[in-house]
PDB file of C-alpha atoms in Angstrom:
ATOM      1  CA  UNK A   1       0.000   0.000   0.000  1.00 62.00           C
ATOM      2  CA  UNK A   2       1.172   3.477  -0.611  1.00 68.00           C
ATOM      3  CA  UNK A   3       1.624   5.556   2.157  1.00 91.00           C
ATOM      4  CA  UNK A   4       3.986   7.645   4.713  1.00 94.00           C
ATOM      5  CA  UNK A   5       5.997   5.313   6.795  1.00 95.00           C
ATOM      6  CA  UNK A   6       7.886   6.727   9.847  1.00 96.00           C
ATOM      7  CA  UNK A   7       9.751   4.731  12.434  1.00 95.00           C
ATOM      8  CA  UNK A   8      10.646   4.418  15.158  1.00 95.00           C
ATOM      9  CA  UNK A   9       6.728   4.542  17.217  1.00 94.00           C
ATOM     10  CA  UNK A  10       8.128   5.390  20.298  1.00 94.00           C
ATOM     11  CA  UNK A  11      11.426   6.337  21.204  1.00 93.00           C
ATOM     12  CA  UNK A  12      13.481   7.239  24.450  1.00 92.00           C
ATOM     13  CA  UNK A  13      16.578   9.128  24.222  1.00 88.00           C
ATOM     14  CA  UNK A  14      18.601  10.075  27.384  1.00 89.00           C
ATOM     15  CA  UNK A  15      19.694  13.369  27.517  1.00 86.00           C
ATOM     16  CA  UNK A  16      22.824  14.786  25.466  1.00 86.00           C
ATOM     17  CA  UNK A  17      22.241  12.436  22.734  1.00 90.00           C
ATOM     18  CA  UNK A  18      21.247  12.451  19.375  1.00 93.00           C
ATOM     19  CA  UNK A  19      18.386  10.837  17.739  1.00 94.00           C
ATOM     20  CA  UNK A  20      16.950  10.368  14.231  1.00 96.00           C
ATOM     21  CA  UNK A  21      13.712   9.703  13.388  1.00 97.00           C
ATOM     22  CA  UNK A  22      12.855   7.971  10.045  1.00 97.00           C
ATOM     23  CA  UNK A  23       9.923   9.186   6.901  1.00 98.00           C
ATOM     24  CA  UNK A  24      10.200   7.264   4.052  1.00 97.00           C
ATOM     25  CA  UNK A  25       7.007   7.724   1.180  1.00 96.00           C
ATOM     26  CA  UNK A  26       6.150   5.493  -1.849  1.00 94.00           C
ATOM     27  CA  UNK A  27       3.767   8.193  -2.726  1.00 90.00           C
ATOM     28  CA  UNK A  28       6.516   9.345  -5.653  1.00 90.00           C
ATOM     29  CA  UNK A  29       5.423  13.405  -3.911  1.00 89.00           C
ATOM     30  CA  UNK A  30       8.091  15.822  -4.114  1.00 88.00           C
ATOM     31  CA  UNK A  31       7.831  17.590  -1.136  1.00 89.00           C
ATOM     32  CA  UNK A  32       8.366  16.264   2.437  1.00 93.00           C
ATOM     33  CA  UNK A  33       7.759  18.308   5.882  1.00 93.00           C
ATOM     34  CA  UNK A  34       8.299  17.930   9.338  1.00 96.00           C
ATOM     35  CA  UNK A  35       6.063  18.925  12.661  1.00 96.00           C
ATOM     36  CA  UNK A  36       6.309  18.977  16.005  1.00 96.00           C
ATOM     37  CA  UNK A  37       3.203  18.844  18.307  1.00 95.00           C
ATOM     38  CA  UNK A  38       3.174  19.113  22.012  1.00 93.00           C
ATOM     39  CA  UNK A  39       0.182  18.210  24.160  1.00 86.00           C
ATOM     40  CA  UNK A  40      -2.827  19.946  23.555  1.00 81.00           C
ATOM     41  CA  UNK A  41      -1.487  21.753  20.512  1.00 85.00           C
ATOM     42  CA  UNK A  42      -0.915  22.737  17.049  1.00 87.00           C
ATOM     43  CA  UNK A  43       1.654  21.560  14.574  1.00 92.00           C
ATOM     44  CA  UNK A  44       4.575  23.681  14.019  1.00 93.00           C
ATOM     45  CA  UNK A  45       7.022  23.467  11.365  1.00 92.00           C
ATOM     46  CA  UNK A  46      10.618  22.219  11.747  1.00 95.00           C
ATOM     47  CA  UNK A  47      11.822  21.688   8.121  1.00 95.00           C
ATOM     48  CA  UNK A  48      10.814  21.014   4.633  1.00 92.00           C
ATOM     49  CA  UNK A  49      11.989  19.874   1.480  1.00 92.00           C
ATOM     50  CA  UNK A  50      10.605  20.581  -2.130  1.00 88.00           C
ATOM     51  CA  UNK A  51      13.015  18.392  -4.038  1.00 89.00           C
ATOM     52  CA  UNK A  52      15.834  16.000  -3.229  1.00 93.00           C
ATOM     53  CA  UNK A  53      19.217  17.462  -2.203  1.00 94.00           C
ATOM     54  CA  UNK A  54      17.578  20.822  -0.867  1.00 93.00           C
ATOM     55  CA  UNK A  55      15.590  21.810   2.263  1.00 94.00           C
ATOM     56  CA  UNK A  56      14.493  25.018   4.238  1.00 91.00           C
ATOM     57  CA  UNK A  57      14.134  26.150   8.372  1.00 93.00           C
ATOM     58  CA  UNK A  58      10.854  25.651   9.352  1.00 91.00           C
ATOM     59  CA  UNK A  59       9.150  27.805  12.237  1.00 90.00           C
ATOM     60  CA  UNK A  60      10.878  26.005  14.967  1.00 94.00           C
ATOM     61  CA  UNK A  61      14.322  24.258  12.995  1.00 95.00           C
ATOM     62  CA  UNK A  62      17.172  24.966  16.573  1.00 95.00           C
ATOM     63  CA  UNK A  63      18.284  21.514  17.606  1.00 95.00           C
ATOM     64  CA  UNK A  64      16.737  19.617  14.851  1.00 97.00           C
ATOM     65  CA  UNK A  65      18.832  18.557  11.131  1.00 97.00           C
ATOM     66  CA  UNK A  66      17.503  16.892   7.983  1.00 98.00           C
ATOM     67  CA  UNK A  67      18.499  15.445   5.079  1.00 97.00           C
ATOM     68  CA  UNK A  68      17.292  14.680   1.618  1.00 97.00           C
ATOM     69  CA  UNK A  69      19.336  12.824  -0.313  1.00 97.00           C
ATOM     70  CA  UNK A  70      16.094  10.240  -1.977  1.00 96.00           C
ATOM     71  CA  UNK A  71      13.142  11.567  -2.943  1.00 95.00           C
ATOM     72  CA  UNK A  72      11.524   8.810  -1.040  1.00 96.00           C
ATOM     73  CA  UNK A  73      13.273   9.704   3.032  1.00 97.00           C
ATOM     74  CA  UNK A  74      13.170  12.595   4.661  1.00 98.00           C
ATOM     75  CA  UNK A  75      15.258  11.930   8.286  1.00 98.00           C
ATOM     76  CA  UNK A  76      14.813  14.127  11.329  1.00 98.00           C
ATOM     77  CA  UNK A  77      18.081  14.317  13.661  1.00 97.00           C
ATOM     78  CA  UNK A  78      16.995  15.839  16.742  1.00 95.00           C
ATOM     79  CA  UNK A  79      20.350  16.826  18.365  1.00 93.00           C
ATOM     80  CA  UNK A  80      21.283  17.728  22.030  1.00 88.00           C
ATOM     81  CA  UNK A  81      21.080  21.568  21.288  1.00 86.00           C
ATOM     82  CA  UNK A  82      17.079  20.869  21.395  1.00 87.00           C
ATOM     83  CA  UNK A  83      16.707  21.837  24.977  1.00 85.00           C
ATOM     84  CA  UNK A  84      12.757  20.137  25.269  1.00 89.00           C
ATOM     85  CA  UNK A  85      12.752  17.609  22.081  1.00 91.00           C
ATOM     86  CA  UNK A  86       9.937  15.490  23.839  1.00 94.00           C
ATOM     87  CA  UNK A  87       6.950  16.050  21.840  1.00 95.00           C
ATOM     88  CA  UNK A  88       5.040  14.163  18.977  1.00 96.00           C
ATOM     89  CA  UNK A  89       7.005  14.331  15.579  1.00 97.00           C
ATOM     90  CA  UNK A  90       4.627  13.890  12.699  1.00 96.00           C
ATOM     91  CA  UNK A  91       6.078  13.773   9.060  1.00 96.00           C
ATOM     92  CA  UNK A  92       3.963  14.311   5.617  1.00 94.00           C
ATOM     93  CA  UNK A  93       4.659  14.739   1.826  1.00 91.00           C
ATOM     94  CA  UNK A  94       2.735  15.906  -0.606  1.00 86.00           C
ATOM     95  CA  UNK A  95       2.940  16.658  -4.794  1.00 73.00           C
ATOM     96  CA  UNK A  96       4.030  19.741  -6.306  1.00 66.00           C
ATOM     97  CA  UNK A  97       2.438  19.816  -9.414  1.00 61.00           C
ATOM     98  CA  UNK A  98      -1.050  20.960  -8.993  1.00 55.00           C
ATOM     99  CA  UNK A  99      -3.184  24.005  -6.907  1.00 51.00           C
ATOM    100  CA  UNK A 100      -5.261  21.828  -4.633  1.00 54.00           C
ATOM    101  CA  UNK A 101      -3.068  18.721  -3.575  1.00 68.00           C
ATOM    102  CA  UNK A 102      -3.324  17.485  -0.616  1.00 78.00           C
ATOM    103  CA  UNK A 103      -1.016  17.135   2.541  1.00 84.00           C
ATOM    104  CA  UNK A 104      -0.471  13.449   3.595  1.00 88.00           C
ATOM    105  CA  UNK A 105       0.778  13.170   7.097  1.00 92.00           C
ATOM    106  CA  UNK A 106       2.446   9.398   8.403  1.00 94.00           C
ATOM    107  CA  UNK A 107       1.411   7.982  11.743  1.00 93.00           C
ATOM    108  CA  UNK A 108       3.762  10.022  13.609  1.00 95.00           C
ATOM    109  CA  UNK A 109       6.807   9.253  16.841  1.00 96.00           C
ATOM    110  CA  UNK A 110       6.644  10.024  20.183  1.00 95.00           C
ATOM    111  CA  UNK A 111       9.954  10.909  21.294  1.00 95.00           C
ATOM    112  CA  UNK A 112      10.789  11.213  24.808  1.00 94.00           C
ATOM    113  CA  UNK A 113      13.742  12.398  26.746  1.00 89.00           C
ATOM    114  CA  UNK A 114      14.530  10.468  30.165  1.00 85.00           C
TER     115      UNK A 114
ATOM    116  CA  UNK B   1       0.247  37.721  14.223  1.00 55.00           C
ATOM    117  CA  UNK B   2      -1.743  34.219  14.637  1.00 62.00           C
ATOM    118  CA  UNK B   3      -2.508  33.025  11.084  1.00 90.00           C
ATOM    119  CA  UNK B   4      -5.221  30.183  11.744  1.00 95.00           C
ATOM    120  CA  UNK B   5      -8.033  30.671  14.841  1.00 95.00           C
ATOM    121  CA  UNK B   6      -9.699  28.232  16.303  1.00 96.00           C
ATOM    122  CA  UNK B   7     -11.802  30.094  19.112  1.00 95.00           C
ATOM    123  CA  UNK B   8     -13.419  26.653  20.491  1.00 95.00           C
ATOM    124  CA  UNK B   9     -10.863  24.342  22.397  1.00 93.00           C
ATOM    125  CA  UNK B  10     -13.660  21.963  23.507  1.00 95.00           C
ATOM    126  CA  UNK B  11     -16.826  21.386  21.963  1.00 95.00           C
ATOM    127  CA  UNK B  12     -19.429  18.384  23.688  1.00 96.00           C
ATOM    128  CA  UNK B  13     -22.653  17.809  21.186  1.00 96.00           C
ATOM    129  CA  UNK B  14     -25.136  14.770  21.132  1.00 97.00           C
ATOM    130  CA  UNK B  15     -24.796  12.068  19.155  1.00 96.00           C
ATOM    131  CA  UNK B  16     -26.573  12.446  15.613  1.00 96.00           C
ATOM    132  CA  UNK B  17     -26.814  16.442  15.678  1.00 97.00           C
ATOM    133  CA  UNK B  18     -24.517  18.341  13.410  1.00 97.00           C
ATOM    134  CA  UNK B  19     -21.591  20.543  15.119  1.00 97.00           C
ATOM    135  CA  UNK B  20     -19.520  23.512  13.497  1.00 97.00           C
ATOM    136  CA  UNK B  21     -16.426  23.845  14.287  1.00 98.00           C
ATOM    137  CA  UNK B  22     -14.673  27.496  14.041  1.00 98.00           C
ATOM    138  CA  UNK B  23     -11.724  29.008  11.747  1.00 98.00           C
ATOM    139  CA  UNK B  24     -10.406  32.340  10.645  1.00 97.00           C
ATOM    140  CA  UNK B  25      -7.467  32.929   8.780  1.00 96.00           C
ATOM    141  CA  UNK B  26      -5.644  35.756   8.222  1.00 94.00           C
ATOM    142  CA  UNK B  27      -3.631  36.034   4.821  1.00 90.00           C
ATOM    143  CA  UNK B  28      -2.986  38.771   2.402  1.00 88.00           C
ATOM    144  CA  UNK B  29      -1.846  36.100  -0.685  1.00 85.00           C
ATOM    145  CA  UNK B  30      -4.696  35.810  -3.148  1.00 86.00           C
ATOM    146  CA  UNK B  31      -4.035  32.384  -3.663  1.00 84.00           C
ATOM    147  CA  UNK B  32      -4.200  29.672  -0.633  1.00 87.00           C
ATOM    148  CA  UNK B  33      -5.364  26.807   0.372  1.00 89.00           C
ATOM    149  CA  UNK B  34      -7.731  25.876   3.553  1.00 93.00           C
ATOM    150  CA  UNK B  35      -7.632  22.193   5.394  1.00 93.00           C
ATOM    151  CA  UNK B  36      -9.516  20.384   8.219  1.00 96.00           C
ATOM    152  CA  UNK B  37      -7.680  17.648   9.647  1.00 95.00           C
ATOM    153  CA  UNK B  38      -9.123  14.784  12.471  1.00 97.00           C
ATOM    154  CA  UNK B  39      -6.672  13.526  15.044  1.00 95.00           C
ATOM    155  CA  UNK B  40      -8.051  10.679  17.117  1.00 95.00           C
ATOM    156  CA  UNK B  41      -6.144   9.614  20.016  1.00 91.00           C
ATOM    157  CA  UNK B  42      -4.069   7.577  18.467  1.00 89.00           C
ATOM    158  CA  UNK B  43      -2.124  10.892  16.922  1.00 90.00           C
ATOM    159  CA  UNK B  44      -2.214   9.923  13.050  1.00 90.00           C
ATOM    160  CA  UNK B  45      -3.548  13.206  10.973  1.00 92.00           C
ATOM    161  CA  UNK B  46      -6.517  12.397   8.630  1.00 93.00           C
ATOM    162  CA  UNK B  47      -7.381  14.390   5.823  1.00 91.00           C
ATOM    163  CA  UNK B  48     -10.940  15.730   5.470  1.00 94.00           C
ATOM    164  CA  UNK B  49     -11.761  18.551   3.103  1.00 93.00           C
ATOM    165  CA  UNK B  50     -10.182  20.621   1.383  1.00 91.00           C
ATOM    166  CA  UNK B  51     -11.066  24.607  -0.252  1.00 93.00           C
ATOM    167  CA  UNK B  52      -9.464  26.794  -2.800  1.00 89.00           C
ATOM    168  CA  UNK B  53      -9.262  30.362  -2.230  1.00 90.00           C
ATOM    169  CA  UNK B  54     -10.442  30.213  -6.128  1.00 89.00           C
ATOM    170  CA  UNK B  55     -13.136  27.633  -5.667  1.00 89.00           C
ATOM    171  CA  UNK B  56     -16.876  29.065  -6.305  1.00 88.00           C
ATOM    172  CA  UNK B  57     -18.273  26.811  -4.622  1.00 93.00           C
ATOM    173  CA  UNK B  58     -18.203  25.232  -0.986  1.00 95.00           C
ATOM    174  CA  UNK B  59     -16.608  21.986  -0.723  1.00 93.00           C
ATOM    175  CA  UNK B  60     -17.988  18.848   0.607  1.00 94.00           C
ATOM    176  CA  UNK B  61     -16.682  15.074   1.089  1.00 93.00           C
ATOM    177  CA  UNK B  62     -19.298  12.877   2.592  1.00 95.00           C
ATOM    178  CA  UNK B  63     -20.857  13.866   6.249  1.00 97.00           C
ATOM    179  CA  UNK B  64     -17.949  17.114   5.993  1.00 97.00           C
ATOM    180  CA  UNK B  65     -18.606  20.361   4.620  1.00 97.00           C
ATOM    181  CA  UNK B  66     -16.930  23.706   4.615  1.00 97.00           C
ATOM    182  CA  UNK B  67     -18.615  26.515   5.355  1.00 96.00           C
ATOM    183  CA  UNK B  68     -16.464  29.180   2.947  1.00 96.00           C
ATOM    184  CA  UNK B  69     -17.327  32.840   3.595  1.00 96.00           C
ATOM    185  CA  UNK B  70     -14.189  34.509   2.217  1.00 95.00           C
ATOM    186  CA  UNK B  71     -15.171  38.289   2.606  1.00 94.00           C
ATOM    187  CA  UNK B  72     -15.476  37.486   6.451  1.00 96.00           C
ATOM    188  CA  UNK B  73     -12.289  35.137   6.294  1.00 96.00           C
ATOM    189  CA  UNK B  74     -13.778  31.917   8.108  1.00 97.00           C
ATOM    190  CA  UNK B  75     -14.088  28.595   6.917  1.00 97.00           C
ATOM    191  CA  UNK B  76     -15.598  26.716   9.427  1.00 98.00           C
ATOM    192  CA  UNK B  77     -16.294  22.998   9.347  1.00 98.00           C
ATOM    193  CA  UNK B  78     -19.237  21.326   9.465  1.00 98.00           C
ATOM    194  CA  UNK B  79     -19.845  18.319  10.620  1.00 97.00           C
ATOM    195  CA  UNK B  80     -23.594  16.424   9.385  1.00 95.00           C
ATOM    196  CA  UNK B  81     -25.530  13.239  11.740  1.00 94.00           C
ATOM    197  CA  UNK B  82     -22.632  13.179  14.264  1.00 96.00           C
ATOM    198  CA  UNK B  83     -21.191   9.792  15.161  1.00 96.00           C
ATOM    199  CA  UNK B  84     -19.085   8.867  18.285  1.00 96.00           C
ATOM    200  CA  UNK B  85     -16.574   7.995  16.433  1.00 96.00           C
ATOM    201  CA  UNK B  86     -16.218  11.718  15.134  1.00 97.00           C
ATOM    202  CA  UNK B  87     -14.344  12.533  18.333  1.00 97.00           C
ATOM    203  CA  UNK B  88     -11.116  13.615  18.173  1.00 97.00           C
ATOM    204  CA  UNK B  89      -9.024  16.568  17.868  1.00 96.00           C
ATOM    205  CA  UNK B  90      -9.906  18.945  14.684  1.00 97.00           C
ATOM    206  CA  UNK B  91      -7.548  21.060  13.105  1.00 96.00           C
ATOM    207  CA  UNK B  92      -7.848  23.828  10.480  1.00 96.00           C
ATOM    208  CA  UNK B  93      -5.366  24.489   8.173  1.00 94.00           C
ATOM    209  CA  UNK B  94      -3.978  26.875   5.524  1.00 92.00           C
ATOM    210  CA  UNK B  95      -1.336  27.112   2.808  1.00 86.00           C
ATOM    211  CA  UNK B  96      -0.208  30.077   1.239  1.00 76.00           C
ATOM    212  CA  UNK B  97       1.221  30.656  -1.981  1.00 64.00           C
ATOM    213  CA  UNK B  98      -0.794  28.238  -4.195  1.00 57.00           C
ATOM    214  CA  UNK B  99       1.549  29.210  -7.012  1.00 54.00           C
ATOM    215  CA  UNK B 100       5.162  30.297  -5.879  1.00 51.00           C
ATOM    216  CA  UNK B 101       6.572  29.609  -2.500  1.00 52.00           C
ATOM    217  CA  UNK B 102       7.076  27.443  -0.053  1.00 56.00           C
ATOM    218  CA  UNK B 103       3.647  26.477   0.369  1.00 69.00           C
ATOM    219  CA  UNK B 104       3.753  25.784   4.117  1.00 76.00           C
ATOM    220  CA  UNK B 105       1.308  24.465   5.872  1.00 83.00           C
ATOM    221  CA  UNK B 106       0.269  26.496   9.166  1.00 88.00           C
ATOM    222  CA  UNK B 107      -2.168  25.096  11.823  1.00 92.00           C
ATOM    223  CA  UNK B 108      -4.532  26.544  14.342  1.00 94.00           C
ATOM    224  CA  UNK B 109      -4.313  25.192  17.674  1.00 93.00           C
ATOM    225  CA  UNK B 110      -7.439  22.772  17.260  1.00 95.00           C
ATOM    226  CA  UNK B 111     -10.778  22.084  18.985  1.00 97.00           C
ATOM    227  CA  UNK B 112     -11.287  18.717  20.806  1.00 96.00           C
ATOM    228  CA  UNK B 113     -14.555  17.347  19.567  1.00 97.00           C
ATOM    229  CA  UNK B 114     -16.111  15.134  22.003  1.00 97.00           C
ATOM    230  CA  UNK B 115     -20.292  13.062  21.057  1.00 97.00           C
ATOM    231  CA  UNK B 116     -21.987  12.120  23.473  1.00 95.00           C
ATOM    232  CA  UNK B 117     -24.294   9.038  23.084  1.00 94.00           C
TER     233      UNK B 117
END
Protein backbone atom coordinates (compact mmCIF):
# COMPACT_ATOMS: atom_id res chain seq x y z
CA UNK A 1 0.00 0.00 0.00
CA UNK A 2 1.17 3.48 -0.61
CA UNK A 3 1.62 5.56 2.16
CA UNK A 4 3.99 7.65 4.71
CA UNK A 5 6.00 5.31 6.79
CA UNK A 6 7.89 6.73 9.85
CA UNK A 7 9.75 4.73 12.43
CA UNK A 8 10.65 4.42 15.16
CA UNK A 9 6.73 4.54 17.22
CA UNK A 10 8.13 5.39 20.30
CA UNK A 11 11.43 6.34 21.20
CA UNK A 12 13.48 7.24 24.45
CA UNK A 13 16.58 9.13 24.22
CA UNK A 14 18.60 10.08 27.38
CA UNK A 15 19.69 13.37 27.52
CA UNK A 16 22.82 14.79 25.47
CA UNK A 17 22.24 12.44 22.73
CA UNK A 18 21.25 12.45 19.37
CA UNK A 19 18.39 10.84 17.74
CA UNK A 20 16.95 10.37 14.23
CA UNK A 21 13.71 9.70 13.39
CA UNK A 22 12.85 7.97 10.04
CA UNK A 23 9.92 9.19 6.90
CA UNK A 24 10.20 7.26 4.05
CA UNK A 25 7.01 7.72 1.18
CA UNK A 26 6.15 5.49 -1.85
CA UNK A 27 3.77 8.19 -2.73
CA UNK A 28 6.52 9.35 -5.65
CA UNK A 29 5.42 13.40 -3.91
CA UNK A 30 8.09 15.82 -4.11
CA UNK A 31 7.83 17.59 -1.14
CA UNK A 32 8.37 16.26 2.44
CA UNK A 33 7.76 18.31 5.88
CA UNK A 34 8.30 17.93 9.34
CA UNK A 35 6.06 18.93 12.66
CA UNK A 36 6.31 18.98 16.00
CA UNK A 37 3.20 18.84 18.31
CA UNK A 38 3.17 19.11 22.01
CA UNK A 39 0.18 18.21 24.16
CA UNK A 40 -2.83 19.95 23.55
CA UNK A 41 -1.49 21.75 20.51
CA UNK A 42 -0.92 22.74 17.05
CA UNK A 43 1.65 21.56 14.57
CA UNK A 44 4.58 23.68 14.02
CA UNK A 45 7.02 23.47 11.36
CA UNK A 46 10.62 22.22 11.75
CA UNK A 47 11.82 21.69 8.12
CA UNK A 48 10.81 21.01 4.63
CA UNK A 49 11.99 19.87 1.48
CA UNK A 50 10.61 20.58 -2.13
CA UNK A 51 13.01 18.39 -4.04
CA UNK A 52 15.83 16.00 -3.23
CA UNK A 53 19.22 17.46 -2.20
CA UNK A 54 17.58 20.82 -0.87
CA UNK A 55 15.59 21.81 2.26
CA UNK A 56 14.49 25.02 4.24
CA UNK A 57 14.13 26.15 8.37
CA UNK A 58 10.85 25.65 9.35
CA UNK A 59 9.15 27.80 12.24
CA UNK A 60 10.88 26.01 14.97
CA UNK A 61 14.32 24.26 13.00
CA UNK A 62 17.17 24.97 16.57
CA UNK A 63 18.28 21.51 17.61
CA UNK A 64 16.74 19.62 14.85
CA UNK A 65 18.83 18.56 11.13
CA UNK A 66 17.50 16.89 7.98
CA UNK A 67 18.50 15.45 5.08
CA UNK A 68 17.29 14.68 1.62
CA UNK A 69 19.34 12.82 -0.31
CA UNK A 70 16.09 10.24 -1.98
CA UNK A 71 13.14 11.57 -2.94
CA UNK A 72 11.52 8.81 -1.04
CA UNK A 73 13.27 9.70 3.03
CA UNK A 74 13.17 12.60 4.66
CA UNK A 75 15.26 11.93 8.29
CA UNK A 76 14.81 14.13 11.33
CA UNK A 77 18.08 14.32 13.66
CA UNK A 78 17.00 15.84 16.74
CA UNK A 79 20.35 16.83 18.36
CA UNK A 80 21.28 17.73 22.03
CA UNK A 81 21.08 21.57 21.29
CA UNK A 82 17.08 20.87 21.40
CA UNK A 83 16.71 21.84 24.98
CA UNK A 84 12.76 20.14 25.27
CA UNK A 85 12.75 17.61 22.08
CA UNK A 86 9.94 15.49 23.84
CA UNK A 87 6.95 16.05 21.84
CA UNK A 88 5.04 14.16 18.98
CA UNK A 89 7.01 14.33 15.58
CA UNK A 90 4.63 13.89 12.70
CA UNK A 91 6.08 13.77 9.06
CA UNK A 92 3.96 14.31 5.62
CA UNK A 93 4.66 14.74 1.83
CA UNK A 94 2.73 15.91 -0.61
CA UNK A 95 2.94 16.66 -4.79
CA UNK A 96 4.03 19.74 -6.31
CA UNK A 97 2.44 19.82 -9.41
CA UNK A 98 -1.05 20.96 -8.99
CA UNK A 99 -3.18 24.00 -6.91
CA UNK A 100 -5.26 21.83 -4.63
CA UNK A 101 -3.07 18.72 -3.58
CA UNK A 102 -3.32 17.49 -0.62
CA UNK A 103 -1.02 17.13 2.54
CA UNK A 104 -0.47 13.45 3.59
CA UNK A 105 0.78 13.17 7.10
CA UNK A 106 2.45 9.40 8.40
CA UNK A 107 1.41 7.98 11.74
CA UNK A 108 3.76 10.02 13.61
CA UNK A 109 6.81 9.25 16.84
CA UNK A 110 6.64 10.02 20.18
CA UNK A 111 9.95 10.91 21.29
CA UNK A 112 10.79 11.21 24.81
CA UNK A 113 13.74 12.40 26.75
CA UNK A 114 14.53 10.47 30.17
CA UNK B 1 0.25 37.72 14.22
CA UNK B 2 -1.74 34.22 14.64
CA UNK B 3 -2.51 33.02 11.08
CA UNK B 4 -5.22 30.18 11.74
CA UNK B 5 -8.03 30.67 14.84
CA UNK B 6 -9.70 28.23 16.30
CA UNK B 7 -11.80 30.09 19.11
CA UNK B 8 -13.42 26.65 20.49
CA UNK B 9 -10.86 24.34 22.40
CA UNK B 10 -13.66 21.96 23.51
CA UNK B 11 -16.83 21.39 21.96
CA UNK B 12 -19.43 18.38 23.69
CA UNK B 13 -22.65 17.81 21.19
CA UNK B 14 -25.14 14.77 21.13
CA UNK B 15 -24.80 12.07 19.15
CA UNK B 16 -26.57 12.45 15.61
CA UNK B 17 -26.81 16.44 15.68
CA UNK B 18 -24.52 18.34 13.41
CA UNK B 19 -21.59 20.54 15.12
CA UNK B 20 -19.52 23.51 13.50
CA UNK B 21 -16.43 23.84 14.29
CA UNK B 22 -14.67 27.50 14.04
CA UNK B 23 -11.72 29.01 11.75
CA UNK B 24 -10.41 32.34 10.64
CA UNK B 25 -7.47 32.93 8.78
CA UNK B 26 -5.64 35.76 8.22
CA UNK B 27 -3.63 36.03 4.82
CA UNK B 28 -2.99 38.77 2.40
CA UNK B 29 -1.85 36.10 -0.68
CA UNK B 30 -4.70 35.81 -3.15
CA UNK B 31 -4.03 32.38 -3.66
CA UNK B 32 -4.20 29.67 -0.63
CA UNK B 33 -5.36 26.81 0.37
CA UNK B 34 -7.73 25.88 3.55
CA UNK B 35 -7.63 22.19 5.39
CA UNK B 36 -9.52 20.38 8.22
CA UNK B 37 -7.68 17.65 9.65
CA UNK B 38 -9.12 14.78 12.47
CA UNK B 39 -6.67 13.53 15.04
CA UNK B 40 -8.05 10.68 17.12
CA UNK B 41 -6.14 9.61 20.02
CA UNK B 42 -4.07 7.58 18.47
CA UNK B 43 -2.12 10.89 16.92
CA UNK B 44 -2.21 9.92 13.05
CA UNK B 45 -3.55 13.21 10.97
CA UNK B 46 -6.52 12.40 8.63
CA UNK B 47 -7.38 14.39 5.82
CA UNK B 48 -10.94 15.73 5.47
CA UNK B 49 -11.76 18.55 3.10
CA UNK B 50 -10.18 20.62 1.38
CA UNK B 51 -11.07 24.61 -0.25
CA UNK B 52 -9.46 26.79 -2.80
CA UNK B 53 -9.26 30.36 -2.23
CA UNK B 54 -10.44 30.21 -6.13
CA UNK B 55 -13.14 27.63 -5.67
CA UNK B 56 -16.88 29.07 -6.31
CA UNK B 57 -18.27 26.81 -4.62
CA UNK B 58 -18.20 25.23 -0.99
CA UNK B 59 -16.61 21.99 -0.72
CA UNK B 60 -17.99 18.85 0.61
CA UNK B 61 -16.68 15.07 1.09
CA UNK B 62 -19.30 12.88 2.59
CA UNK B 63 -20.86 13.87 6.25
CA UNK B 64 -17.95 17.11 5.99
CA UNK B 65 -18.61 20.36 4.62
CA UNK B 66 -16.93 23.71 4.62
CA UNK B 67 -18.61 26.52 5.35
CA UNK B 68 -16.46 29.18 2.95
CA UNK B 69 -17.33 32.84 3.59
CA UNK B 70 -14.19 34.51 2.22
CA UNK B 71 -15.17 38.29 2.61
CA UNK B 72 -15.48 37.49 6.45
CA UNK B 73 -12.29 35.14 6.29
CA UNK B 74 -13.78 31.92 8.11
CA UNK B 75 -14.09 28.60 6.92
CA UNK B 76 -15.60 26.72 9.43
CA UNK B 77 -16.29 23.00 9.35
CA UNK B 78 -19.24 21.33 9.47
CA UNK B 79 -19.84 18.32 10.62
CA UNK B 80 -23.59 16.42 9.39
CA UNK B 81 -25.53 13.24 11.74
CA UNK B 82 -22.63 13.18 14.26
CA UNK B 83 -21.19 9.79 15.16
CA UNK B 84 -19.08 8.87 18.28
CA UNK B 85 -16.57 8.00 16.43
CA UNK B 86 -16.22 11.72 15.13
CA UNK B 87 -14.34 12.53 18.33
CA UNK B 88 -11.12 13.62 18.17
CA UNK B 89 -9.02 16.57 17.87
CA UNK B 90 -9.91 18.94 14.68
CA UNK B 91 -7.55 21.06 13.11
CA UNK B 92 -7.85 23.83 10.48
CA UNK B 93 -5.37 24.49 8.17
CA UNK B 94 -3.98 26.88 5.52
CA UNK B 95 -1.34 27.11 2.81
CA UNK B 96 -0.21 30.08 1.24
CA UNK B 97 1.22 30.66 -1.98
CA UNK B 98 -0.79 28.24 -4.20
CA UNK B 99 1.55 29.21 -7.01
CA UNK B 100 5.16 30.30 -5.88
CA UNK B 101 6.57 29.61 -2.50
CA UNK B 102 7.08 27.44 -0.05
CA UNK B 103 3.65 26.48 0.37
CA UNK B 104 3.75 25.78 4.12
CA UNK B 105 1.31 24.46 5.87
CA UNK B 106 0.27 26.50 9.17
CA UNK B 107 -2.17 25.10 11.82
CA UNK B 108 -4.53 26.54 14.34
CA UNK B 109 -4.31 25.19 17.67
CA UNK B 110 -7.44 22.77 17.26
CA UNK B 111 -10.78 22.08 18.99
CA UNK B 112 -11.29 18.72 20.81
CA UNK B 113 -14.55 17.35 19.57
CA UNK B 114 -16.11 15.13 22.00
CA UNK B 115 -20.29 13.06 21.06
CA UNK B 116 -21.99 12.12 23.47
CA UNK B 117 -24.29 9.04 23.08
Amino acid sequence: DGGITQSPKYLFRKEGQNVTLSCEQNLNHDAMYWYRQDPGQGLRLIYYSQIVNDFQKGDIAEGYSVSREKKESFPLTVTSAQKNPTAFYLCASRTTGGIGNTIYFGEGSWLTVV
Amino acid sequence: AQKITQTQPGMFVQEKEAVTLDCTYDTSDPSYGLFWYKQPSSGEMIFLIYQGSYDQQNATEGRYSLNFQKARKSANLVISASQLGDSAMYFCAMREGLIQGAQKLVFGQGTRLTINP
